[in-house]
Amino acid sequence: MSALEPVIGVEIHVQLRTRTKMFCGCELSFGDPPNTHTCPVCLAHPGVLPVTNREAVRLALEIGLALGCEIAPRSIFHRKNYFYPDLPKAYQISQYDVPLCGRGRFTAVAEDGREIPVGITRVHLEEDAAKLMHLGGSGRRAGAERSAVDFNRGGTPLVEIVTEPDLTSAADVAVFLRQLRQTLLFLGVSDCNMEEGSMRADANVSVRPAGSTALGTKTELKNMNSFRFLERGITAEVERQRATIAAGGRVVQETVHFEPETGEIHPLRSKEEAHDYRYLPEPDLVPVAPDPAWVDGLRAGLPELPQALRARWVGEMGLSHEDADVLTESPELAAYFAAVAAEADPKAAANWVRGELRAQLRERGEEPWQGNVTPARLAALLGLLADGTLSVPGAKEALAEVIATGEEPAAVVARRGLGQISDEGELTALVDRLLAEHAAQADQLRSGKDKVLGFFVGQAMKATQGRADPGAVSRLVRERALGG
Amino acid sequence: MIDEETVRHVARLARLRLTPDEQVTMQRELSGILTHVDVIQGLDLDGVAPTTHVIALENVLRDDVPRPSLPPAEALREAPEVIEQAFGVPRMG
């Protein structure tokens, strides 16, 4: 039998960053006491009418435009019917066959530059369900003695993004989701906080013989709250399906749950008729027909998105895909890096922002754009490094000082005497002394052991607390030892 | 005529418990409705856009401006049971 390859599509839910709910004026909240943000509309009292939040439509349109989707000239809401206590109307207002945004495409780029094109099936608007609290017992769902409903979250505007089954590995899913999340962050449409549930992802997973175009039976991996768990969950589910088929069994269409602690996959108790949602057009809401001028204005106003920024930085600045990926992690970091790179060597800027700066700031719990190291100060520091005023260790020390005090790098270097020693006379005296003190190593060098050169450079750095210009030291050691 | 099993299925989805008599009535009435739909489906409706809404209104949108929510005690007044300021419901899961 030929190898079985995974075929994966994902569904992503994001809570939109509006002030109020999708269909009523209750304020959005997170972490407030239960049921402090409810009204007759979001509690589904009889006789109330929902009214669509214009801002939610705007944010959904921006997502659709950023993903290259067709915008529907006229879109309607549907009722998705099912009974569950987190849904007071016994239906969720969602969209069905006429979503706000239709077909689009998003191309993720892996660390090695490989493109991962993913078709977007649709982007639609809906409302979030309320939060069920499971009380008593072990605190976990299965052990709960009672349940209670907090309707604060009920009615929060959600966008659901559905992809085509175009992904072929768990790792690609992780790259795609991470870069999609970055795009949403750049758009400013959502917090995309997976832990708080403002971004959730489900994966539809199936396997098929490599080279085949038919789709196998899929299972749905539900509600993973981190990309890492989702990646591990998909890997585990693909293995389970392969093993099932290898053992002569068949994959059953069902919803499965991944247990991160044990790494196991469990089927969720399949609810009979769970997928018979009896969609019907929502009679309480009129269609949304976005004015083409509005849509054009939104398209023109989109910020430069991370996929475009990454391509530009790789192409124009010569950054690696990995550097570009890390530096577009958030709009704040990207703006910070761009400001540094405008005034310093971009590759050095990338190295220092990614590496030393973040490492030093991490100890203080700060982000680059928050603290004392303004882009201008980091650029100035990199300038001192580039022109030889500072050695690398000296620059690291100066950076620590700038972080602590907010002083200008040049002032720090002057005050602390961190400048690199490249004075020929001073270094020559130092090298002569070292050659005399380490006569054995000097002899080795003379007998052609070039490796010993590094020893002398190291000694020179030690003697000057890292301030000696290593290039000059290296040259002088040769000259003085070999008489060259 | 739709069959009994379909009636039971639809009733289950709607959380309705039907007596045998009601079951028979529902089967007859639902079948009548579907027969009527069949009549409509038999018409030549090419070029007629599906009607989802009978009022000629579009884009009734609301500005994203908060309005006061209910005091929790008021929101919870009709709750069958209140647990920690939340609506008590049968155990789920």
Coordinates of C-alpha atoms in Angstrom, one line a residue:
Chain A
M1 CA 0.0 0.0 0.0
S2 CA 1.3 3.5 -0.8
A3 CA 2.0 5.9 2.0
L4 CA -0.9 7.7 3.5
E5 CA -0.6 11.5 3.4
P6 CA -2.5 13.9 5.6
V7 CA -5.1 16.3 4.2
I8 CA -6.0 19.1 6.6
G9 CA -8.4 22.0 6.5
V10 CA -8.9 24.4 9.4
E11 CA -11.7 26.5 10.8
I12 CA -10.6 29.5 12.8
H13 CA -12.9 31.6 15.1
V14 CA -11.7 35.0 16.1
Q15 CA -13.6 37.4 18.5
L16 CA -13.7 40.8 16.9
R17 CA -12.3 43.8 18.7
T18 CA -15.5 45.8 18.9
R19 CA -16.8 47.7 21.9
T20 CA -20.2 46.1 21.9
K21 CA -21.8 42.7 21.0
M22 CA -22.8 41.6 17.6
F23 CA -26.5 42.3 17.9
C24 CA -27.0 44.4 21.0
G25 CA -25.3 47.3 22.8
C26 CA -23.9 45.3 25.7
E27 CA -20.2 46.0 26.2
L28 CA -17.6 43.2 25.6
S29 CA -15.7 42.2 28.6
F30 CA -13.2 39.5 29.7
G31 CA -12.9 38.4 33.3
D32 CA -15.8 40.5 34.7
P33 CA -18.2 39.0 37.2
P34 CA -20.8 36.7 35.6
N35 CA -23.8 38.2 33.9
T36 CA -22.8 41.8 34.3
H37 CA -23.0 42.4 30.5
T38 CA -26.4 41.1 29.4
C39 CA -29.7 42.6 28.1
P40 CA -33.0 41.3 26.9
V41 CA -31.5 40.8 23.4
C42 CA -28.5 38.7 24.3
L43 CA -30.5 36.8 26.9
A44 CA -33.1 36.0 24.2
H45 CA -36.2 37.4 25.9
P46 CA -39.3 37.2 23.8
G47 CA -40.1 40.0 21.4
V48 CA -36.6 41.5 21.1
L49 CA -34.9 42.3 17.8
P50 CA -31.2 42.0 17.0
V51 CA -29.5 44.9 15.2
T52 CA -26.2 44.3 13.4
N53 CA -23.1 46.1 14.7
R54 CA -21.6 48.1 11.8
E55 CA -18.1 47.9 13.2
A56 CA -18.3 44.1 13.3
V57 CA -19.2 44.2 9.6
R58 CA -16.3 46.5 8.9
L59 CA -13.8 44.3 10.7
A60 CA -15.1 41.2 8.9
L61 CA -14.7 43.0 5.6
E62 CA -11.2 43.9 6.4
I63 CA -10.3 40.3 7.1
G64 CA -11.9 39.2 3.9
L65 CA -10.0 41.8 1.9
A66 CA -6.7 40.9 3.6
L67 CA -7.3 37.3 2.6
G68 CA -8.1 38.2 -1.0
C69 CA -11.7 37.1 -0.7
E70 CA -14.6 38.0 -2.9
I71 CA -16.9 40.3 -1.1
A72 CA -20.6 39.4 -1.4
P73 CA -22.7 42.2 -2.9
R74 CA -25.5 41.1 -0.6
S75 CA -25.1 38.8 2.3
I76 CA -27.7 37.3 4.7
F77 CA -27.7 35.8 8.2
H78 CA -29.1 32.4 9.0
R79 CA -30.2 30.7 12.2
K80 CA -28.3 27.6 13.1
N81 CA -30.5 25.6 15.4
Y82 CA -29.4 23.5 18.3
F83 CA -30.2 23.1 22.0
Y84 CA -27.5 23.8 24.5
P85 CA -27.6 26.0 27.6
D86 CA -24.9 28.3 26.3
L87 CA -27.3 29.4 23.5
P88 CA -30.3 31.1 25.0
K89 CA -32.3 31.4 21.7
A90 CA -31.7 27.7 20.9
Y91 CA -30.2 29.0 17.7
Q92 CA -27.0 30.8 16.8
I93 CA -27.2 33.7 14.4
S94 CA -24.6 32.8 11.8
Q95 CA -24.2 32.8 8.0
Y96 CA -24.7 29.9 5.7
D97 CA -24.9 29.9 1.9
V98 CA -24.4 33.6 1.4
P99 CA -21.4 34.6 3.6
L100 CA -20.1 38.1 3.7
C101 CA -16.7 37.1 2.1
G102 CA -16.3 34.2 -0.3
R103 CA -13.3 32.6 -1.9
G104 CA -9.8 33.9 -1.2
R105 CA -6.2 32.8 -0.7
F106 CA -3.5 33.1 1.9
T107 CA 0.0 32.0 1.2
A108 CA 2.1 31.2 4.3
V109 CA 5.9 31.0 3.9
A110 CA 7.9 28.4 5.8
E111 CA 11.2 29.1 7.4
D112 CA 13.1 27.8 4.4
G113 CA 11.1 30.1 2.1
R114 CA 8.8 27.3 0.8
E115 CA 5.3 28.7 0.0
I116 CA 2.3 27.1 1.6
P117 CA -0.7 28.3 -0.4
V118 CA -4.1 27.8 1.3
G119 CA -7.4 28.4 -0.3
I120 CA -9.9 30.3 1.9
T121 CA -13.4 28.9 1.5
R122 CA -15.2 31.7 3.3
V123 CA -15.2 34.3 6.0
H124 CA -18.4 34.8 7.8
L125 CA -19.9 36.7 10.7
E126 CA -21.7 35.1 13.7
E127 CA -22.2 35.5 17.4
D128 CA -20.3 33.7 20.2
A129 CA -22.1 31.4 22.6
A130 CA -22.1 32.1 26.4
K131 CA -19.7 30.5 28.8
L132 CA -20.7 27.4 30.7
M133 CA -19.2 27.0 34.1
H134 CA -18.9 23.5 35.5
L135 CA -19.1 23.5 39.2
G136 CA -18.3 21.1 41.9
G137 CA -16.6 17.7 41.5
S138 CA -13.1 17.9 40.2
G139 CA -13.8 21.2 38.5
R140 CA -13.4 19.4 35.2
R141 CA -16.3 18.9 32.8
A142 CA -16.6 15.2 33.3
G143 CA -16.7 15.5 37.1
A144 CA -18.9 18.5 37.3
E145 CA -21.9 18.2 39.7
R146 CA -23.7 21.3 38.3
S147 CA -23.4 23.7 35.4
A148 CA -24.1 27.4 35.3
V149 CA -24.2 29.9 32.5
D150 CA -22.5 33.3 32.3
F151 CA -23.9 35.3 29.4
N152 CA -21.2 38.0 29.3
R153 CA -19.6 36.3 26.3
G154 CA -22.9 35.4 24.7
G155 CA -23.4 37.5 21.5
T156 CA -19.7 38.6 21.1
P157 CA -19.0 39.2 17.4
L158 CA -17.1 36.3 15.9
V159 CA -15.6 35.8 12.5
E160 CA -15.2 32.2 11.2
I161 CA -12.5 31.7 8.6
V162 CA -12.8 28.3 6.8
T163 CA -9.9 27.0 4.6
E164 CA -9.9 24.4 1.9
P165 CA -8.3 21.1 2.7
D166 CA -5.0 22.3 1.3
L167 CA -2.6 21.6 4.1
T168 CA -0.6 18.5 4.2
S169 CA 1.3 18.4 7.5
A170 CA 0.8 19.4 11.1
A171 CA 3.9 21.6 10.8
D172 CA 2.4 23.5 7.9
V173 CA -0.8 24.0 9.8
A174 CA 1.2 25.6 12.6
V175 CA 3.0 28.0 10.2
F176 CA -0.2 28.9 8.4
L177 CA -2.1 29.6 11.7
R178 CA 0.8 31.6 13.1
Q179 CA 1.0 33.8 10.0
L180 CA -2.7 34.1 9.7
R181 CA -2.8 35.3 13.3
Q182 CA 0.0 37.8 12.6
T183 CA -2.1 39.2 9.7
L184 CA -5.1 39.6 12.0
L185 CA -3.0 41.3 14.6
F186 CA -1.7 43.7 12.0
L187 CA -5.2 44.4 10.9
G188 CA -6.1 45.2 14.5
V189 CA -9.3 43.3 14.2
S190 CA -8.9 40.9 17.2
D191 CA -6.6 40.3 20.2
C192 CA -6.1 36.8 18.9
N193 CA -5.4 35.6 22.4
M194 CA -5.6 31.8 22.3
E195 CA -5.5 31.3 26.0
E196 CA -8.3 33.7 26.6
G197 CA -10.2 32.1 23.8
S198 CA -10.4 35.2 21.5
M199 CA -8.9 32.9 18.8
R200 CA -9.8 29.2 18.5
A201 CA -8.9 26.7 15.8
D202 CA -10.4 23.4 14.8
A203 CA -8.8 21.1 12.2
N204 CA -10.5 18.7 9.8
V205 CA -8.1 15.8 9.4
S206 CA -8.1 12.9 6.9
V207 CA -5.5 10.8 5.2
R208 CA -5.3 9.4 1.6
P209 CA -2.9 7.4 -0.5
A210 CA -0.1 9.8 -1.7
G211 CA -0.9 11.1 -5.1
S212 CA -4.6 10.4 -4.8
T213 CA -7.0 13.3 -5.3
A214 CA -10.0 11.8 -3.5
L215 CA -10.6 12.8 0.1
G216 CA -10.6 10.3 2.9
T217 CA -13.1 10.4 5.7
K218 CA -12.3 13.3 8.0
T219 CA -12.5 13.7 11.7
E220 CA -12.7 17.1 13.4
L221 CA -10.2 18.0 16.1
K222 CA -11.9 20.5 18.3
N223 CA -11.1 23.7 20.0
M224 CA -7.4 23.6 20.6
N225 CA -6.2 26.5 22.6
S226 CA -2.6 26.7 21.5
F227 CA -0.9 26.2 18.1
R228 CA 1.6 23.8 19.7
F229 CA -1.2 21.5 21.1
L230 CA -3.0 21.7 17.7
E231 CA 0.2 20.7 15.9
R232 CA 0.7 17.8 18.3
G233 CA -3.0 16.9 18.1
I234 CA -3.0 16.7 14.3
T235 CA 0.2 14.6 14.4
A236 CA -1.5 12.2 16.8
E237 CA -4.7 12.1 14.9
V238 CA -2.9 11.4 11.6
E239 CA -1.0 8.6 13.2
R240 CA -4.2 7.2 14.7
Q241 CA -5.9 7.2 11.2
R242 CA -2.9 5.6 9.6
A243 CA -2.8 2.9 12.2
T244 CA -6.6 2.3 11.9
I245 CA -6.3 1.9 8.1
A246 CA -3.1 -0.2 8.4
A247 CA -5.0 -2.6 10.7
G248 CA -7.7 -3.0 8.1
G249 CA -10.2 -0.6 9.8
R250 CA -12.1 2.4 8.6
V251 CA -11.9 6.0 9.8
V252 CA -15.3 7.1 11.2
Q253 CA -16.5 10.7 10.8
E254 CA -16.5 12.0 14.3
T255 CA -15.3 14.8 16.5
V256 CA -12.2 13.9 18.4
H257 CA -10.4 15.5 21.4
F258 CA -6.6 15.6 22.0
E259 CA -5.5 15.2 25.5
P260 CA -2.2 17.3 25.8
E261 CA -1.2 15.7 29.0
T262 CA -1.2 12.1 27.7
G263 CA -0.9 12.8 24.0
E264 CA -4.0 10.6 23.4
I265 CA -6.9 11.1 21.0
H266 CA -10.4 10.4 22.3
P267 CA -13.6 10.5 20.3
L268 CA -16.1 13.0 21.8
R269 CA -19.4 11.4 22.7
S270 CA -21.1 11.7 19.4
K271 CA -24.4 13.5 19.8
E272 CA -27.0 11.9 17.7
E273 CA -28.3 14.4 15.1
A274 CA -25.7 16.9 16.2
H275 CA -25.1 18.1 12.7
D276 CA -28.7 18.6 11.8
Y277 CA -28.8 22.4 12.3
R278 CA -31.8 23.2 10.1
Y279 CA -30.4 26.5 8.9
L280 CA -33.0 29.0 7.9
P281 CA -32.7 32.6 6.9
E282 CA -32.8 34.9 10.0
P283 CA -36.1 36.8 9.5
D284 CA -35.2 39.3 12.3
L285 CA -32.2 40.7 10.3
V286 CA -32.2 42.4 6.9
P287 CA -29.4 41.6 4.4
V288 CA -26.1 43.3 4.6
A289 CA -25.1 44.8 1.2
P290 CA -21.8 46.6 1.6
D291 CA -21.6 49.7 -0.4
P292 CA -18.8 49.2 -3.0
A293 CA -17.3 52.6 -2.2
W294 CA -17.1 51.6 1.4
V295 CA -15.4 48.3 0.5
D296 CA -12.9 50.1 -1.8
G297 CA -12.1 52.6 0.9
L298 CA -11.4 49.7 3.3
R299 CA -9.2 48.0 0.7
A300 CA -7.2 51.1 0.2
G301 CA -6.8 51.7 3.9
L302 CA -5.4 48.2 4.7
P303 CA -2.0 48.4 6.4
E304 CA 1.1 46.7 4.9
L305 CA 0.5 43.2 6.0
P306 CA 3.1 40.8 7.4
Q307 CA 3.3 38.6 4.3
A308 CA 4.1 41.6 2.2
L309 CA 6.5 43.0 4.8
R310 CA 8.4 39.7 5.1
A311 CA 8.7 39.4 1.3
R312 CA 10.0 43.0 1.2
W313 CA 12.5 42.5 4.0
V314 CA 13.8 39.3 2.5
G315 CA 14.0 40.8 -1.0
E316 CA 15.3 44.3 -0.2
M317 CA 17.2 43.9 3.0
G318 CA 18.5 40.3 2.5
L319 CA 17.0 39.0 5.8
S320 CA 16.5 35.3 6.1
H321 CA 12.9 34.0 6.0
E322 CA 13.3 33.0 9.6
D323 CA 14.5 36.5 10.7
A324 CA 11.6 38.1 8.8
D325 CA 9.1 35.7 10.3
V326 CA 10.2 36.4 13.9
L327 CA 10.3 40.1 13.3
T328 CA 6.7 40.2 12.1
E329 CA 5.5 38.4 15.1
S330 CA 3.5 41.5 16.2
P331 CA 2.9 44.9 14.6
E332 CA 4.7 46.5 17.4
L333 CA 7.9 44.5 16.9
A334 CA 7.7 44.9 13.1
A335 CA 7.4 48.7 13.5
Y336 CA 10.3 48.8 16.0
F337 CA 12.5 46.7 13.7
A338 CA 11.6 48.8 10.7
A339 CA 12.6 52.0 12.6
V340 CA 16.0 50.5 13.6
A341 CA 16.7 49.2 10.1
A342 CA 16.0 52.6 8.6
E343 CA 19.0 54.0 10.4
A344 CA 21.4 51.0 10.7
D345 CA 22.5 47.9 8.8
P346 CA 19.3 45.8 8.5
K347 CA 21.0 42.5 9.0
A348 CA 22.7 43.7 12.2
A349 CA 19.5 45.3 13.3
A350 CA 17.7 42.0 12.8
N351 CA 20.3 40.1 14.7
W352 CA 20.3 42.5 17.6
V353 CA 16.6 42.9 17.9
R354 CA 15.9 39.2 17.7
G355 CA 18.9 38.2 19.8
E356 CA 20.7 40.4 22.4
L357 CA 18.0 43.0 22.8
R358 CA 15.2 40.6 23.4
A359 CA 17.3 38.4 25.6
Q360 CA 18.3 41.3 27.8
L361 CA 14.8 42.7 28.0
R362 CA 13.3 39.4 28.8
E363 CA 14.9 39.4 32.2
R364 CA 13.0 42.7 32.9
G365 CA 9.8 41.5 31.4
E366 CA 9.9 44.3 28.8
E367 CA 9.3 44.4 25.1
P368 CA 11.6 46.3 22.7
W369 CA 9.1 49.0 22.0
Q370 CA 8.3 49.6 25.6
G371 CA 11.6 50.4 27.3
N372 CA 14.6 52.8 27.2
V373 CA 16.0 51.4 24.0
T374 CA 14.3 53.5 21.4
P375 CA 14.9 52.6 17.8
A376 CA 17.2 55.6 17.5
R377 CA 19.3 54.5 20.4
L378 CA 19.7 50.9 19.1
A379 CA 20.6 52.3 15.7
A380 CA 23.2 54.5 17.3
L381 CA 24.6 51.6 19.2
L382 CA 24.9 49.5 16.0
G383 CA 26.6 52.5 14.4
L384 CA 29.2 52.5 17.2
L385 CA 29.7 48.8 16.6
A386 CA 30.0 49.2 12.8
D387 CA 32.6 52.0 12.9
G388 CA 34.8 50.0 15.4
T389 CA 34.2 52.3 18.4
L390 CA 32.6 49.3 20.2
S391 CA 33.5 45.6 20.2
V392 CA 30.7 43.1 20.4
P393 CA 31.1 42.5 24.2
G394 CA 31.4 46.3 24.6
A395 CA 28.2 46.8 22.7
K396 CA 26.4 44.3 24.8
E397 CA 27.6 46.0 28.0
A398 CA 26.6 49.4 26.6
L399 CA 23.2 48.0 25.7
A400 CA 22.6 46.8 29.2
E401 CA 23.5 50.3 30.4
V402 CA 21.1 52.0 28.0
I403 CA 18.3 49.6 29.1
A404 CA 19.0 50.5 32.7
T405 CA 19.4 54.2 32.4
G406 CA 18.0 55.4 29.1
E407 CA 21.2 57.2 28.3
E408 CA 22.4 57.7 24.8
P409 CA 24.8 55.0 23.7
A410 CA 27.6 57.4 22.9
A411 CA 27.3 58.9 26.4
V412 CA 27.4 55.5 28.0
V413 CA 30.5 54.5 26.0
A414 CA 32.3 57.8 27.1
R415 CA 31.2 57.5 30.7
R416 CA 32.1 53.9 31.1
G417 CA 35.1 53.8 28.9
L418 CA 33.7 51.0 26.9
G419 CA 35.2 52.1 23.6
Q420 CA 37.2 49.6 21.7
I421 CA 41.0 49.8 22.0
S422 CA 42.4 50.1 18.5
D423 CA 45.3 52.4 19.3
E424 CA 48.2 50.8 17.6
G425 CA 50.8 51.7 20.2
E426 CA 48.6 50.5 23.1
L427 CA 47.8 47.2 21.5
T428 CA 51.4 46.6 20.4
A429 CA 52.6 47.0 24.0
L430 CA 49.8 44.6 25.1
V431 CA 50.7 42.0 22.5
D432 CA 54.4 42.1 23.3
R433 CA 53.6 41.6 27.0
L434 CA 51.4 38.6 26.2
L435 CA 54.0 37.0 23.9
A436 CA 56.5 37.3 26.7
E437 CA 54.2 35.9 29.3
H438 CA 53.2 32.9 27.2
A439 CA 56.5 32.0 25.7
A440 CA 55.5 28.3 25.1
Q441 CA 52.4 29.3 23.1
A442 CA 54.5 31.9 21.2
D443 CA 56.9 29.2 20.2
Q444 CA 54.0 27.0 18.9
L445 CA 52.8 29.9 16.8
R446 CA 56.2 30.3 15.3
S447 CA 56.4 26.6 14.5
G448 CA 53.2 27.1 12.4
K449 CA 50.4 26.3 14.8
D450 CA 47.9 28.9 13.6
K451 CA 45.3 27.8 16.2
V452 CA 47.3 29.4 18.9
L453 CA 46.4 32.8 17.4
G454 CA 43.0 32.5 19.0
F455 CA 44.6 31.9 22.4
F456 CA 46.4 35.2 22.2
V457 CA 43.3 37.1 21.0
G458 CA 41.4 35.6 23.9
Q459 CA 44.1 36.7 26.3
A460 CA 44.0 40.2 24.9
M461 CA 40.3 40.4 25.3
K462 CA 40.6 39.1 28.8
A463 CA 43.2 41.7 29.7
T464 CA 41.1 44.5 28.3
Q465 CA 37.6 43.3 29.5
G466 CA 36.7 42.7 25.9
R467 CA 37.7 46.1 24.6
A468 CA 40.6 45.2 22.4
D469 CA 39.9 45.3 18.6
P470 CA 40.2 41.5 17.9
G471 CA 41.2 42.1 14.2
A472 CA 44.0 44.4 15.1
V473 CA 45.2 42.1 17.9
S474 CA 45.3 39.2 15.6
R475 CA 47.3 41.1 13.0
L476 CA 49.7 42.4 15.7
V477 CA 50.3 39.0 17.2
R478 CA 51.4 37.7 13.8
E479 CA 53.6 40.7 13.2
R480 CA 55.3 40.7 16.5
A481 CA 55.7 36.9 16.9
L482 CA 56.7 36.1 13.4
G483 CA 58.5 39.3 12.9
G484 CA 56.5 39.7 9.7
Chain B
M1 CA -46.6 11.3 3.0
I2 CA -43.5 11.5 5.3
D3 CA -42.8 8.5 7.4
E4 CA -43.1 8.1 11.2
E5 CA -39.4 8.0 11.7
T6 CA -39.0 11.5 10.1
V7 CA -41.6 12.9 12.4
R8 CA -39.9 11.4 15.4
H9 CA -36.6 12.8 14.2
V10 CA -37.9 16.3 13.7
A11 CA -39.7 16.2 17.1
R12 CA -36.5 15.1 18.8
L13 CA -34.6 18.0 17.2
A14 CA -37.2 20.4 18.5
R15 CA -37.2 18.8 21.9
L16 CA -40.9 17.9 21.6
R17 CA -42.4 14.8 23.2
L18 CA -45.4 13.7 21.1
T19 CA -48.2 11.4 22.1
P20 CA -49.1 8.7 19.6
D21 CA -52.1 10.8 18.6
E22 CA -50.0 13.9 18.2
Q23 CA -47.6 11.9 16.2
V24 CA -50.3 11.0 13.7
T25 CA -51.6 14.6 13.5
M26 CA -48.1 15.9 12.9
Q27 CA -47.4 13.3 10.2
R28 CA -50.6 14.4 8.4
E29 CA -50.0 18.2 8.8
L30 CA -46.3 18.1 7.9
S31 CA -47.1 16.1 4.9
G32 CA -49.7 18.6 3.8
I33 CA -47.1 21.4 4.1
L34 CA -44.6 19.5 2.1
T35 CA -47.2 18.8 -0.6
H36 CA -47.8 22.5 -0.8
V37 CA -44.1 23.1 -1.3
D38 CA -44.1 20.5 -4.0
V39 CA -46.7 22.5 -5.9
I40 CA -44.5 25.6 -5.7
Q41 CA -41.5 23.5 -6.8
G42 CA -43.4 22.4 -9.9
L43 CA -43.7 26.0 -11.1
D44 CA -41.3 27.5 -13.7
L45 CA -39.3 29.8 -11.5
D46 CA -36.2 30.3 -13.6
G47 CA -35.0 33.9 -13.2
V48 CA -36.9 34.4 -9.9
A49 CA -34.5 35.2 -7.1
P50 CA -35.1 33.3 -3.9
T51 CA -37.0 35.5 -1.4
T52 CA -35.4 35.4 2.0
H53 CA -36.9 38.6 3.2
V54 CA -40.2 40.2 2.4
I55 CA -39.3 43.8 3.5
A56 CA -37.3 45.7 1.0
L57 CA -34.7 46.9 3.5
E58 CA -30.9 46.4 3.6
N59 CA -28.1 47.5 5.9
V60 CA -29.9 48.3 9.0
L61 CA -26.8 48.7 11.1
R62 CA -26.1 50.0 14.5
D63 CA -23.1 52.1 15.6
D64 CA -20.7 50.4 18.0
V65 CA -21.8 52.4 21.0
P66 CA -22.4 50.7 24.4
R67 CA -25.7 50.9 26.0
P68 CA -26.4 50.1 29.7
S69 CA -26.7 46.4 30.4
L70 CA -29.2 44.9 33.0
P71 CA -28.2 44.8 36.6
P72 CA -27.3 41.2 37.3
A73 CA -30.1 40.7 39.8
E74 CA -32.6 41.8 37.1
A75 CA -31.0 39.6 34.5
L76 CA -31.2 36.6 36.8
R77 CA -34.7 37.3 38.1
E78 CA -36.4 34.6 36.1
A79 CA -33.5 32.1 36.4
P80 CA -34.8 28.7 37.8
E81 CA -31.7 28.6 40.0
V82 CA -28.9 31.1 40.6
I83 CA -25.4 29.7 41.2
E84 CA -22.6 32.2 41.8
Q85 CA -24.5 34.9 39.9
A86 CA -25.0 32.6 37.0
F87 CA -27.9 30.7 35.6
G88 CA -28.1 27.3 37.1
V89 CA -28.7 24.6 34.5
P90 CA -28.8 20.8 34.5
R91 CA -25.3 19.3 34.6
M92 CA -23.7 19.3 31.2
G93 CA -21.0 17.0 29.9

